[in-house]
Structures are given as C-alpha cells and as structure tokens.
Short mmCIF file of C-alpha atoms (C1' of nucleotides) in Angstrom, two decimals:
data_model
loop_
_atom_site.label_atom_id
_atom_site.label_comp_id
_atom_site.label_asym_id
_atom_site.label_seq_id
_atom_site.Cartn_x
_atom_site.Cartn_y
_atom_site.Cartn_z
CA UNK A 1 -33.47 33.69 -10.50
CA UNK A 2 -30.37 35.83 -9.90
CA UNK A 3 -27.18 34.81 -11.67
CA UNK A 4 -24.94 34.36 -8.65
CA UNK A 5 -22.59 31.85 -10.21
CA UNK A 6 -19.46 32.74 -12.13
CA UNK A 7 -18.79 30.04 -14.65
CA UNK A 8 -15.52 31.36 -16.02
CA UNK A 9 -13.95 32.34 -12.72
CA UNK A 10 -11.28 30.43 -10.82
CA UNK A 11 -13.73 29.30 -8.11
CA UNK A 12 -15.26 25.89 -8.88
CA UNK A 13 -19.02 25.88 -9.32
CA UNK A 14 -19.57 23.42 -6.50
CA UNK A 15 -17.70 25.70 -4.10
CA UNK A 16 -20.00 28.54 -5.07
CA UNK A 17 -23.03 26.29 -4.60
CA UNK A 18 -21.68 25.27 -1.21
CA UNK A 19 -21.28 28.88 -0.09
CA UNK A 20 -24.73 29.69 -1.40
CA UNK A 21 -26.21 26.84 0.63
CA UNK A 22 -24.24 27.78 3.71
CA UNK A 23 -25.60 31.33 3.56
CA UNK A 24 -29.10 29.98 3.02
CA UNK A 25 -28.83 27.70 6.05
CA UNK A 26 -27.57 30.36 8.42
CA UNK A 27 -30.27 32.71 7.13
CA UNK A 28 -33.01 30.31 8.27
CA UNK A 29 -31.71 29.91 11.79
CA UNK A 30 -35.22 30.17 13.19
CA UNK A 31 -36.61 27.06 11.55
CA UNK A 32 -35.36 23.98 13.32
CA UNK A 33 -33.72 21.15 11.37
CA UNK A 34 -35.11 22.82 8.24
CA UNK A 35 -35.31 20.86 5.01
CA UNK A 36 -33.38 22.09 2.02
CA UNK A 37 -34.84 21.94 -1.48
CA UNK A 38 -34.25 18.60 -3.17
CA UNK A 39 -31.06 18.08 -5.18
CA UNK A 40 -33.02 18.25 -8.41
CA UNK A 41 -34.72 21.50 -7.42
CA UNK A 42 -31.41 23.09 -6.41
CA UNK A 43 -29.81 22.02 -9.67
CA UNK A 44 -32.62 23.56 -11.69
CA UNK A 45 -32.79 26.70 -9.59
CA UNK A 46 -29.03 27.38 -9.77
CA UNK A 47 -28.64 26.20 -13.35
CA UNK A 48 -26.07 23.48 -12.59
CA UNK A 49 -26.13 19.73 -12.86
CA UNK A 50 -27.27 17.51 -10.05
CA UNK A 51 -23.75 16.06 -9.73
CA UNK A 52 -22.43 19.53 -8.94
CA UNK A 53 -25.09 20.07 -6.29
CA UNK A 54 -24.19 16.68 -4.81
CA UNK A 55 -20.51 17.57 -4.59
CA UNK A 56 -21.39 20.75 -2.69
CA UNK A 57 -23.69 18.78 -0.37
CA UNK A 58 -21.04 16.10 0.19
CA UNK A 59 -18.64 18.68 1.56
CA UNK A 60 -21.33 20.21 3.75
CA UNK A 61 -22.08 16.74 5.11
CA UNK A 62 -18.40 16.22 5.91
CA UNK A 63 -18.40 19.51 7.78
CA UNK A 64 -21.46 18.45 9.74
CA UNK A 65 -23.55 21.34 8.43
CA UNK A 66 -26.25 19.19 6.81
CA UNK A 67 -27.32 15.56 6.76
CA UNK A 68 -29.31 13.46 4.32
CA UNK A 69 -32.13 11.01 4.89
CA UNK A 70 -32.75 8.78 1.86
CA UNK A 71 -36.33 9.01 0.70
CA UNK A 72 -36.98 12.11 2.82
CA UNK A 73 -34.57 14.87 1.90
CA UNK A 74 -31.59 16.93 3.01
CA UNK A 75 -31.70 18.80 6.28
CA UNK A 76 -29.65 21.57 7.83
CA UNK A 77 -28.08 20.89 11.21
CA UNK A 78 -29.22 24.24 12.53
CA UNK A 79 -29.10 26.04 15.84
CA UNK A 80 -25.58 24.90 16.57
CA UNK A 81 -22.05 25.78 15.78
CA UNK A 82 -20.93 22.87 13.64
CA UNK A 83 -17.14 22.76 13.58
CA UNK A 84 -15.63 20.46 11.00
CA UNK A 85 -15.16 16.89 12.17
CA UNK A 86 -11.77 15.33 12.47
CA UNK A 87 -9.77 18.48 11.84
CA UNK A 88 -6.86 19.44 13.99
CA UNK A 89 -6.16 23.04 14.87
CA UNK A 90 -2.72 24.21 15.90
CA UNK A 91 -1.93 25.54 19.35
CA UNK A 92 -1.77 29.01 17.86
CA UNK A 93 -5.24 28.75 16.29
CA UNK A 94 -6.69 27.09 19.38
CA UNK A 95 -5.57 29.96 21.60
CA UNK A 96 -6.91 32.58 19.20
CA UNK A 97 -10.27 30.77 19.11
CA UNK A 98 -10.44 31.05 22.89
CA UNK A 99 -9.58 34.73 22.87
CA UNK A 100 -6.14 34.19 24.38
CA UNK A 101 -2.98 35.73 22.91
CA UNK A 102 -0.54 32.95 22.01
CA UNK A 103 3.22 33.30 22.04
CA UNK A 104 6.30 31.10 22.33
CA UNK A 105 9.75 31.17 23.87
CA UNK A 106 12.40 29.01 22.25
CA UNK A 107 14.22 27.19 25.04
CA UNK A 108 16.60 25.29 22.78
CA UNK A 109 17.14 24.55 19.10
CA UNK A 110 19.89 22.19 18.04
CA UNK A 111 20.88 19.59 15.48
CA UNK A 112 21.56 16.02 16.59
CA UNK A 113 21.82 12.39 15.56
CA UNK A 114 19.81 9.95 17.67
CA UNK A 115 18.97 6.36 16.81
CA UNK A 116 15.82 6.20 18.95
CA UNK A 117 14.33 9.40 17.53
CA UNK A 118 15.34 8.32 14.02
CA UNK A 119 13.35 5.11 14.48
CA UNK A 120 10.27 7.09 15.54
CA UNK A 121 10.64 9.28 12.44
CA UNK A 122 11.26 6.18 10.29
CA UNK A 123 14.53 7.46 8.86
CA UNK A 124 18.01 5.91 8.88
CA UNK A 125 19.62 6.06 12.29
CA UNK A 126 22.41 8.47 11.31
CA UNK A 127 20.08 10.98 9.66
CA UNK A 128 20.67 14.49 11.04
CA UNK A 129 17.68 15.74 13.04
CA UNK A 130 16.59 19.14 14.29
CA UNK A 131 15.16 19.45 17.80
CA UNK A 132 13.26 22.52 18.95
CA UNK A 133 12.10 22.93 22.52
CA UNK A 134 9.61 25.70 23.17
CA UNK A 135 7.59 27.10 26.04
CA UNK A 136 4.11 27.96 24.79
CA UNK A 137 2.39 30.89 26.46
CA UNK A 138 -1.19 32.16 26.55
CA UNK A 139 -1.62 35.77 27.65
CA UNK A 140 2.01 35.51 28.78
CA UNK A 141 1.28 32.67 31.21
CA UNK A 142 2.91 29.27 30.60
CA UNK A 143 0.52 26.77 29.01
CA UNK A 144 2.75 24.03 27.63
CA UNK A 145 6.25 22.74 27.05
CA UNK A 146 6.74 21.31 23.57
CA UNK A 147 9.60 19.41 21.96
CA UNK A 148 9.55 19.00 18.17
CA UNK A 149 11.91 16.76 16.23
CA UNK A 150 12.21 16.92 12.43
CA UNK A 151 14.52 15.41 9.82
CA UNK A 152 16.99 18.21 9.08
CA UNK A 153 16.86 17.64 5.32
CA UNK A 154 13.15 18.57 5.21
CA UNK A 155 13.73 22.00 6.72
CA UNK A 156 17.39 23.09 6.44
CA UNK A 157 18.21 26.05 8.62
CA UNK A 158 14.90 26.08 10.46
CA UNK A 159 16.61 26.63 13.81
CA UNK A 160 17.72 30.07 12.61
CA UNK A 161 14.19 31.20 11.68
CA UNK A 162 11.68 33.03 13.84
CA UNK A 163 9.79 30.34 15.75
CA UNK A 164 8.51 32.61 18.51
CA UNK A 165 5.83 34.51 16.62
CA UNK A 166 5.24 32.23 13.64
CA UNK A 167 3.48 28.88 13.87
CA UNK A 168 5.77 25.94 13.08
CA UNK A 169 3.11 24.52 10.78
CA UNK A 170 2.95 27.76 8.83
CA UNK A 171 6.72 27.82 8.49
CA UNK A 172 6.82 24.25 7.19
CA UNK A 173 4.03 24.96 4.74
CA UNK A 174 5.10 28.34 3.41
CA UNK A 175 8.89 28.38 3.70
CA UNK A 176 9.64 24.70 3.06
CA UNK A 177 6.60 23.95 0.87
CA UNK A 178 5.75 20.79 2.76
CA UNK A 179 2.26 19.40 2.22
CA UNK A 180 1.18 18.33 5.68
CA UNK A 181 -1.40 15.63 5.37
CA UNK A 182 -2.46 14.08 8.66
CA UNK A 183 -1.47 13.72 12.28
CA UNK A 184 -1.47 10.72 14.56
CA UNK A 185 -2.02 11.58 18.18
CA UNK A 186 -1.68 9.79 21.48
CA UNK A 187 -3.17 11.64 24.44
CA UNK A 188 -2.27 10.62 27.99
CA UNK A 189 -2.48 11.84 31.54
CA UNK A 190 0.93 11.96 33.25
CA UNK A 191 2.70 13.30 36.30
CA UNK A 192 4.83 16.38 35.64
CA UNK A 193 8.58 15.82 35.78
CA UNK A 194 10.58 18.21 37.89
CA UNK A 195 11.87 20.35 34.99
CA UNK A 196 8.55 20.52 33.18
CA UNK A 197 6.74 21.39 36.40
CA UNK A 198 9.12 24.28 36.99
CA UNK A 199 8.57 25.72 33.52
CA UNK A 200 4.79 25.41 33.86
CA UNK A 201 4.76 26.82 37.42
CA UNK A 202 3.04 23.79 38.88
CA UNK A 203 3.99 21.32 41.59
CA UNK A 204 6.09 18.30 40.56
CA UNK A 205 4.00 15.12 40.19
CA UNK A 206 0.79 17.08 39.59
CA UNK A 207 -1.14 15.86 36.52
CA UNK A 208 -0.34 17.18 33.05
CA UNK A 209 -1.95 16.44 29.71
CA UNK A 210 0.68 14.75 27.58
CA UNK A 211 0.22 14.66 23.81
CA UNK A 212 2.49 12.86 21.39
CA UNK A 213 1.99 13.72 17.74
CA UNK A 214 3.46 12.48 14.47
CA UNK A 215 2.65 14.60 11.43
CA UNK A 216 2.74 12.88 8.05
CA UNK A 217 3.34 14.20 4.57
CA UNK A 218 1.09 13.06 1.75
CA UNK A 219 3.62 10.42 0.66
CA UNK A 220 3.76 8.86 4.12
CA UNK A 221 7.08 10.32 5.24
CA UNK A 222 7.06 11.70 8.78
CA UNK A 223 7.63 15.45 8.89
CA UNK A 224 7.73 15.94 12.65
CA UNK A 225 7.43 14.20 15.98
CA UNK A 226 6.18 16.37 18.82
CA UNK A 227 5.80 15.78 22.54
CA UNK A 228 3.77 18.34 24.49
CA UNK A 229 3.10 18.72 28.20
CA UNK A 230 0.07 20.92 28.92
CA UNK A 231 -1.07 22.55 32.14
CA UNK A 232 -4.45 20.92 32.65
CA UNK A 233 -6.09 24.04 34.04
CA UNK A 234 -5.14 26.09 30.96
CA UNK A 235 -5.62 23.64 28.14
CA UNK A 236 -8.11 20.93 27.27
CA UNK A 237 -8.01 18.92 24.07
CA UNK A 238 -11.25 19.46 22.14
CA UNK A 239 -12.38 17.50 19.15
CA UNK A 240 -15.41 16.77 17.04
CA UNK A 241 -15.54 13.37 15.43
CA UNK A 242 -17.78 11.60 12.98
CA UNK A 243 -19.31 8.30 14.02
CA UNK B 1 -9.70 -9.27 -17.60
CA UNK B 2 -11.48 -11.22 -14.83
CA UNK B 3 -15.07 -10.30 -14.03
CA UNK B 4 -14.67 -9.47 -10.37
CA UNK B 5 -17.54 -7.02 -10.13
CA UNK B 6 -21.12 -7.98 -9.38
CA UNK B 7 -23.41 -5.51 -11.03
CA UNK B 8 -26.71 -6.86 -9.73
CA UNK B 9 -25.63 -7.46 -6.16
CA UNK B 10 -26.38 -5.28 -3.16
CA UNK B 11 -22.81 -3.98 -2.91
CA UNK B 12 -22.29 -0.70 -4.79
CA UNK B 13 -19.81 -0.87 -7.64
CA UNK B 14 -17.59 1.83 -6.15
CA UNK B 15 -17.29 -0.17 -2.93
CA UNK B 16 -16.13 -3.17 -4.94
CA UNK B 17 -13.65 -0.99 -6.82
CA UNK B 18 -12.42 0.39 -3.49
CA UNK B 19 -11.84 -3.09 -2.08
CA UNK B 20 -10.13 -4.14 -5.29
CA UNK B 21 -7.76 -1.19 -5.03
CA UNK B 22 -7.13 -1.79 -1.36
CA UNK B 23 -6.11 -5.39 -2.09
CA UNK B 24 -3.92 -4.20 -4.93
CA UNK B 25 -2.17 -1.67 -2.71
CA UNK B 26 -1.41 -4.09 0.09
CA UNK B 27 -0.22 -6.61 -2.46
CA UNK B 28 2.50 -4.20 -3.70
CA UNK B 29 3.88 -3.50 -0.25
CA UNK B 30 7.41 -3.74 -1.54
CA UNK B 31 7.24 -0.80 -3.94
CA UNK B 32 7.33 2.44 -2.00
CA UNK B 33 4.74 5.16 -2.63
CA UNK B 34 3.78 3.21 -5.73
CA UNK B 35 1.71 4.86 -8.43
CA UNK B 36 -1.69 3.45 -9.22
CA UNK B 37 -2.95 3.21 -12.79
CA UNK B 38 -4.65 6.40 -13.94
CA UNK B 39 -8.37 6.85 -13.34
CA UNK B 40 -9.06 6.30 -17.03
CA UNK B 41 -7.03 3.10 -17.12
CA UNK B 42 -8.75 1.74 -14.04
CA UNK B 43 -12.16 2.57 -15.46
CA UNK B 44 -11.38 0.76 -18.69
CA UNK B 45 -9.74 -2.19 -16.97
CA UNK B 46 -12.63 -2.73 -14.52
CA UNK B 47 -15.34 -1.87 -17.00
CA UNK B 48 -16.85 0.98 -14.98
CA UNK B 49 -17.12 4.69 -15.55
CA UNK B 50 -14.46 7.12 -14.44
CA UNK B 51 -16.91 8.69 -11.99
CA UNK B 52 -17.25 5.37 -10.22
CA UNK B 53 -13.48 4.99 -9.98
CA UNK B 54 -13.26 8.51 -8.60
CA UNK B 55 -15.83 7.78 -5.90
CA UNK B 56 -13.78 4.76 -4.80
CA UNK B 57 -10.61 6.85 -4.79
CA UNK B 58 -12.27 9.65 -2.86
CA UNK B 59 -13.07 7.28 -0.01
CA UNK B 60 -9.56 5.87 -0.05
CA UNK B 61 -8.20 9.42 0.15
CA UNK B 62 -10.41 10.11 3.15
CA UNK B 63 -9.06 7.00 4.81
CA UNK B 64 -5.51 8.13 4.14
CA UNK B 65 -4.73 5.07 2.00
CA UNK B 66 -3.89 6.99 -1.19
CA UNK B 67 -3.25 10.57 -2.25
CA UNK B 68 -3.49 12.38 -5.58
CA UNK B 69 -1.07 14.75 -7.29
CA UNK B 70 -2.73 16.67 -10.15
CA UNK B 71 -0.87 16.18 -13.38
CA UNK B 72 1.19 13.31 -11.96
CA UNK B 73 -1.12 10.56 -10.77
CA UNK B 74 -2.54 8.73 -7.77
CA UNK B 75 -0.19 7.14 -5.24
CA UNK B 76 -0.60 4.59 -2.51
CA UNK B 77 0.45 5.57 0.98
CA UNK B 78 2.18 2.25 1.46
CA UNK B 79 4.13 0.56 4.22
CA UNK B 80 1.89 1.85 6.93
CA UNK B 81 -1.30 1.05 8.72
CA UNK B 82 -3.56 3.88 7.65
CA UNK B 83 -6.51 4.08 10.04
CA UNK B 84 -9.38 6.31 8.96
CA UNK B 85 -9.04 9.96 9.97
CA UNK B 86 -11.41 11.52 12.37
CA UNK B 87 -13.27 8.36 13.27
CA UNK B 88 -14.03 7.48 16.84
CA UNK B 89 -13.92 3.90 18.03
CA UNK B 90 -15.82 2.77 21.08
CA UNK B 91 -14.12 1.52 24.22
CA UNK B 92 -15.19 -1.99 23.26
CA UNK B 93 -13.61 -1.77 19.80
CA UNK B 94 -10.50 -0.05 21.12
CA UNK B 95 -9.85 -2.88 23.58
CA UNK B 96 -10.42 -5.55 20.94
CA UNK B 97 -7.95 -3.77 18.63
CA UNK B 98 -5.33 -3.96 21.35
CA UNK B 99 -5.94 -7.63 22.00
CA UNK B 100 -7.55 -7.05 25.38
CA UNK B 101 -10.88 -8.60 26.37
CA UNK B 102 -13.33 -5.82 27.28
CA UNK B 103 -16.13 -6.17 29.80
CA UNK B 104 -18.26 -3.95 32.01
CA UNK B 105 -19.84 -3.97 35.42
CA UNK B 106 -22.91 -1.83 35.94
CA UNK B 107 -22.48 0.05 39.21
CA UNK B 108 -25.76 1.93 39.07
CA UNK B 109 -28.61 2.59 36.65
CA UNK B 110 -31.40 4.94 37.63
CA UNK B 111 -33.86 7.49 36.33
CA UNK B 112 -33.67 11.07 37.52
CA UNK B 113 -34.59 14.69 36.85
CA UNK B 114 -31.73 17.17 37.06
CA UNK B 115 -31.72 20.73 35.80
CA UNK B 116 -27.94 20.92 35.32
CA UNK B 117 -27.71 17.69 33.32
CA UNK B 118 -30.81 18.69 31.34
CA UNK B 119 -29.05 21.89 30.32
CA UNK B 120 -26.03 19.93 29.10
CA UNK B 121 -28.31 17.67 27.07
CA UNK B 122 -30.24 20.72 25.82
CA UNK B 123 -33.63 19.41 26.94
CA UNK B 124 -36.24 20.97 29.21
CA UNK B 125 -35.19 20.91 32.85
CA UNK B 126 -37.89 18.49 33.99
CA UNK B 127 -37.21 15.95 31.25
CA UNK B 128 -36.70 12.46 32.74
CA UNK B 129 -33.11 11.26 32.30
CA UNK B 130 -31.42 7.89 32.58
CA UNK B 131 -28.04 7.66 34.26
CA UNK B 132 -25.81 4.61 33.94
CA UNK B 133 -22.57 4.26 35.84
CA UNK B 134 -20.26 1.49 34.75
CA UNK B 135 -16.83 0.15 35.57
CA UNK B 136 -15.04 -0.76 32.34
CA UNK B 137 -12.61 -3.66 32.52
CA UNK B 138 -9.86 -4.95 30.25
CA UNK B 139 -8.77 -8.53 30.85
CA UNK B 140 -10.76 -8.24 34.11
CA UNK B 141 -8.63 -5.35 35.39
CA UNK B 142 -10.28 -1.94 35.96
CA UNK B 143 -9.58 0.51 33.13
CA UNK B 144 -12.18 3.24 33.51
CA UNK B 145 -15.21 4.53 35.35
CA UNK B 146 -17.87 5.88 33.07
CA UNK B 147 -21.12 7.75 33.71
CA UNK B 148 -23.58 8.09 30.83
CA UNK B 149 -26.67 10.29 30.90
CA UNK B 150 -29.40 10.04 28.25
CA UNK B 151 -32.88 11.51 27.79
CA UNK B 152 -35.19 8.68 28.91
CA UNK B 153 -37.59 9.19 25.99
CA UNK B 154 -34.86 8.24 23.48
CA UNK B 155 -34.27 4.84 25.06
CA UNK B 156 -37.18 3.76 27.27
CA UNK B 157 -36.33 0.85 29.51
CA UNK B 158 -32.63 0.85 28.72
CA UNK B 159 -31.69 0.37 32.37
CA UNK B 160 -33.27 -3.09 32.27
CA UNK B 161 -31.22 -4.25 29.24
CA UNK B 162 -27.89 -6.03 29.23
CA UNK B 163 -25.23 -3.33 29.37
CA UNK B 164 -22.43 -5.53 30.64
CA UNK B 165 -21.63 -7.48 27.47
CA UNK B 166 -23.19 -5.26 24.79
CA UNK B 167 -21.76 -1.90 23.75
CA UNK B 168 -24.03 1.02 24.64
CA UNK B 169 -23.59 2.39 21.13
CA UNK B 170 -24.71 -0.88 19.62
CA UNK B 171 -27.77 -0.96 21.87
CA UNK B 172 -28.73 2.59 20.89
CA UNK B 173 -28.25 1.80 17.24
CA UNK B 174 -29.90 -1.60 16.99
CA UNK B 175 -32.57 -1.61 19.71
CA UNK B 176 -33.59 2.06 19.68
CA UNK B 177 -32.78 2.76 16.01
CA UNK B 178 -30.89 5.95 16.82
CA UNK B 179 -28.65 7.28 14.07
CA UNK B 180 -25.56 8.47 15.92
CA UNK B 181 -23.87 11.14 13.92
CA UNK B 182 -20.92 12.78 15.66
CA UNK B 183 -19.26 13.21 19.02
CA UNK B 184 -17.80 16.27 20.69
CA UNK B 185 -14.98 15.48 23.06
CA UNK B 186 -13.07 17.32 25.72
CA UNK B 187 -9.98 15.53 27.00
CA UNK B 188 -8.31 16.61 30.22
CA UNK B 189 -5.79 15.46 32.77
CA UNK B 190 -7.21 15.40 36.30
CA UNK B 191 -6.52 14.13 39.77
CA UNK B 192 -8.53 11.06 40.74
CA UNK B 193 -11.25 11.65 43.32
CA UNK B 194 -11.35 9.30 46.27
CA UNK B 195 -14.21 7.11 45.01
CA UNK B 196 -12.90 6.88 41.45
CA UNK B 197 -9.40 6.07 42.67
CA UNK B 198 -10.77 3.20 44.75
CA UNK B 199 -12.64 1.69 41.81
CA UNK B 200 -9.58 1.99 39.55
CA UNK B 201 -7.21 0.65 42.22
CA UNK B 202 -4.96 3.71 42.13
CA UNK B 203 -3.92 6.25 44.76
CA UNK B 204 -6.21 9.26 45.31
CA UNK B 205 -4.91 12.40 43.58
CA UNK B 206 -2.88 10.42 41.07
CA UNK B 207 -3.47 11.57 37.47
CA UNK B 208 -6.36 10.18 35.41
CA UNK B 209 -7.36 10.83 31.82
CA UNK B 210 -10.76 12.51 31.95
CA UNK B 211 -12.90 12.52 28.81
CA UNK B 212 -16.23 14.27 28.47
CA UNK B 213 -18.26 13.35 25.42
CA UNK B 214 -21.54 14.50 23.91
CA UNK B 215 -22.92 12.33 21.14
CA UNK B 216 -25.24 13.97 18.64
CA UNK B 217 -27.98 12.56 16.45
CA UNK B 218 -28.16 13.61 12.83
CA UNK B 219 -30.82 16.23 13.60
CA UNK B 220 -28.67 17.88 16.25
CA UNK B 221 -30.39 16.45 19.33
CA UNK B 222 -28.01 15.15 21.99
CA UNK B 223 -28.32 11.41 22.53
CA UNK B 224 -25.91 11.03 25.44
CA UNK B 225 -23.50 12.83 27.70
CA UNK B 226 -20.64 10.72 29.04
CA UNK B 227 -17.92 11.39 31.57
CA UNK B 228 -15.09 8.87 31.73
CA UNK B 229 -12.13 8.54 34.08
CA UNK B 230 -9.35 6.36 32.65
CA UNK B 231 -6.37 4.76 34.34
CA UNK B 232 -3.50 6.42 32.46
CA UNK B 233 -1.33 3.31 32.47
CA UNK B 234 -4.04 1.20 30.82
CA UNK B 235 -5.59 3.59 28.33
CA UNK B 236 -4.33 6.26 26.00
CA UNK B 237 -6.53 8.19 23.64
CA UNK B 238 -5.39 7.59 20.06
CA UNK B 239 -6.54 9.49 17.03
CA UNK B 240 -5.67 10.17 13.43
CA UNK B 241 -6.66 13.55 12.08
CA UNK B 242 -6.61 15.26 8.71
CA UNK B 243 -4.78 18.56 8.44
"C1'" DG C 1 2.34 17.35 -26.71
"C1'" DA C 2 0.64 13.61 -24.21
"C1'" DG C 3 -1.16 12.18 -19.98
"C1'" DT C 4 -2.92 13.33 -15.43
"C1'" DG C 5 -6.35 14.61 -11.97
"C1'" DG C 6 -10.21 18.31 -11.31
"C1'" DT C 7 -14.49 19.87 -12.81
"C1'" DC C 8 -18.96 19.61 -15.14
"C1'" DT C 9 -22.94 17.97 -17.98
"C1'" DA C 10 -27.50 15.44 -19.06
"C1'" DG C 11 -29.22 11.78 -18.74
"C1'" DA C 12 -30.71 6.86 -16.28
"C1'" DC C 13 -32.35 3.29 -12.82
"C1'" DC C 14 -32.77 1.86 -7.95
"C1'" DA C 15 -34.51 1.52 -2.93
"C1'" DC C 16 -36.79 3.87 0.33
"C1'" DG C 17 -40.25 6.92 2.78
"C1'" DA C 18 -44.58 9.22 3.03
"C1'" DA C 19 -49.18 9.94 1.77
"C1'" DT D 1 -47.84 6.45 -6.34
"C1'" DC D 2 -44.59 10.03 -6.24
"C1'" DG D 3 -40.55 12.37 -4.73
"C1'" DT D 4 -36.26 11.62 -2.40
"C1'" DG D 5 -31.34 10.57 -2.11
"C1'" DG D 6 -27.92 6.80 -3.86
"C1'" DT D 7 -25.67 4.95 -7.69
"C1'" DC D 8 -23.96 4.82 -12.44
"C1'" DT D 9 -22.94 6.03 -17.33
"C1'" DA D 10 -20.40 8.28 -21.45
"C1'" DG D 11 -18.99 11.92 -22.67
"C1'" DA D 12 -16.43 16.97 -22.33
"C1'" DC D 13 -13.01 20.80 -21.20
"C1'" DC D 14 -9.54 22.66 -18.04
"C1'" DA D 15 -4.89 23.35 -15.63
"C1'" DC D 16 -1.11 21.10 -14.56
"C1'" DT D 17 3.25 18.06 -14.93
"C1'" DC D 18 6.77 15.94 -17.34
"C1'" DA D 19 9.52 14.66 -21.05
#
DNA sequence: GAGTGGTCTAGACCACGAA
DNA sequence: TCGTGGTCTAGACCACTCA
C-alpha cells in the first residue's frame, strides 16, 4: 500500500484521509451510491486508527458527500454536486460561482449614532456606528442595494478602505482579524421603494428580494447588520440544508 | 459528585453530557461569555472519558451554543437564543414556534405522468408521479399555496391519507420509512399570479415569497419537489448559517 | 511552565442488518 | 452468525496562550 500520509507534516491525518476518500469517491463516479470500505478496513489500509477514519468520515457526512447506514456500511452520495449544507457564501463568491463578474459602488459611508440601530446590534445606544451603503453590480448591471451597519470600534477607519473591489467579509477577517462565526438571516418579498427602484432600474412597487442579516462573532457579539434589496430577475437565494 | 449519568440506559453518554452542559450554560445566564471547565475537568467531574466530553462539545459547537479557543478554553455563547445552524424546520414547526396554529386544506391530489416534472425529480419520463396542492393556513388565515410532487413508487396511496392535520414530512418518515437527508432551496421574490393571489387574499401582481425545494434521500434520490407561494406579510424565511 | 484544546492510538462492547 | 457503524475508554503528544 502506498505511503500517502505525512505523519510529521502540518496537515492533520484525518484531513489527509478525508482528501484521499474524496478523490476515491469522485474516481468511482460510474458506480451508483457505491459502498466505501468499512471503517476498520480503511484504518488498516491507510495505517491509521479507526477514530481517525471516523473523524474524516464525519466531516464528509457534514458536507453531504457520504452517508452511513448502521449495520450496512458507508456510501458515497455520487452522481451529484454536493455543496456543503448550511454554509453561506458571500455576494462576491455567489456571483463568481455563476460566472458573473461582481463589483460594487460605494454610495455612502459615514459614522453615526443611532439608538434604534444600536439596539439591533445589541450595543449601548450612544456607541458610534459605521454605515456603508453600496450598489452591488454583476457584469456592470445593478443587482442589489446593500446597507451595512457595524460598531465603529470593531473596524476603525473602515470607511476609508477600498470597499469596491474587496469583499467586506474579507476585509473584516484579514484587516481587523475578526472571527466571523454565523449569520442569522430573514428573507422576505417586498415592494421596491422609490429610491431603491431607481438604483436597480426597476419600476417602483415591483417585487424585490429583501434580506436582513446579522453576522455574529464567536463570542456572540454582533459584527454587522445588513439589509439588502435584490433584483429578483438577477438574484435568487440558494441554499442546501440538512434535515 | 451526583450520579446523573445512566450508563445502561438507551441514551448515549455524550447526549447526557451535552444536556448537562446545556443546563449549566443556561443556569449561568448572568455571567457573560462564561468559560466552561476544561475538557479534562469535565471528564473527571462526570466520570467519563475526555473523548466523550469532546463529542458532547462538538455537537454544542455545531448548534452555536459554545465555542472553543485553543490554549484558552471553551466558552458559552450566552445571553442569546442559539438555534441550530443550517437546519430546516417545516412549515408546521415554524408556525408552532411563532405561536400560530397551523393547518392545511388539500386543494387537489392526483396522479400524473409529466416529462418536465420527471426531469426535475431525475426519474424516467413515464414514471407515475403524485401531485398534492395545498393551502397552508395559520390561525385559519391563508399563509401559502404549496404544490408538492413525488414519485408515486416512494409513497403509494399517499393521496388517500390525511394530509390536512399531519405534516407531509412526518408522513414520509413514519408511514413510508423514508430517510430524508437534505433540502436544496431556491428563494425568490415574485409577483402573485391571478389564481394564487385569490387563494391568498391579496391583489394580483403584489409580491410573494416563492420557494422551490427539492428534498433528497440519503442515497441521492429525490423524494419530493415543492413549490410554495407565501404571503410576505405572514411569512418570512428565517435561517441561521455557519460561516 | 502550567494549562488548554487539537490530534491520535489500540483496544472494547453494543445494536443492527444481511445472509 | 458475522460484519457494520455507534459508542466509550485510558492513555499520549502537540501547539498554543497566559502569567
């Protein structure tokens, strides 16, 4: 058996096992719902413990790439693209995935104090906030209007940075070292207001997809509150969820 | 230390540890982002192995209830409701959570053969299909119109069962023993068609939240394809996602 | 340097499914 | 009956954080 696994390297063994299994699965595309070797066989074959194999399998299960059936075995979910469940992609990534060139135009970026917004962000009502309003474009056509509000202390000076080509998430992660943890979304169907309709080049009162998002840090603090209005013909919200 | 854990019972130890920790977290609501005892302490205190504690913690992390910081410790994400990430709740459950009494009226249930629908369900074009069209109500007011299409072989005779009080998911799970695995969703904002608008008691062309859903079995087969039209004032799509 | 979570090992017993 | 995944144990070493 080839020695594929690096035991001293920086990559955990179970990650290597996972990649090995992923390659194996996509190699066998022909066979439908093909069974993988048992956990014990894999452990022996790769020279690792069964616990390590199980950790690799657990992550593949979470991604929807395989499933287990107690008493029967582990099976690949083949013949389909299996995007990870419950993961959120940014506007930027979403556009790239669809083969559309994303860009942004900053309409406004200012600092303010607002009791209502402070309550939404769960900070004291006189906390300074940053508000960024952007027009999101796909292939240079308007796709969405987006207003982000953040506590100023989390990202001092963000309004002066380049927010037209860089993703806001990337900026928060790399420049401000914030560990973004989860998002809470509310998705609605609404009528476009006059101003929004004008920016999106649609008729006032025509339907828009309205998404409200709060992004949380690992410790539960709220990093940003975003309201987005999407042109329904240019953007649909897609998601894969576990049951 | 009290003997809280049943070792012979049907409930896995790590589940009991998880519930113990959950109770402990919600007990300490006052202390903010409070640190939990270390994994080794918990293991000793509860008389289980560290691996078992880690499995409990892993599930709490997935639910967003705690987070870990290597070298520092494990912390509760306190002072907030932390719904599980990436989980989908049924219409029935969603209404109950909001304190609204859900019900349904079956508008039509028939068997058909349709090449276009068969393609969506990824079955042969002359496969018999079942189509169920329902009006979903909350506190006896119309909330949504929903059309479900399923391969007839997966659920023979379903059209004759009670679909007004029982959830369709529950019926598929308990009566037909189908293991529902994941859903793929597309959420859009649309104008209401004439017939849909009438059923929902809204004006034609007013915005509706349109959700298209394909539910997959563990082996990748498609169990159902659902199109739903929601009244935007009575239903918003809520979700918590990992980043 | 002491304590933390992250990784890894070599065993063990159980319930379940298939032959 | 035999093999499967599910659960559980008692250890071990590592990189990291914090005092």
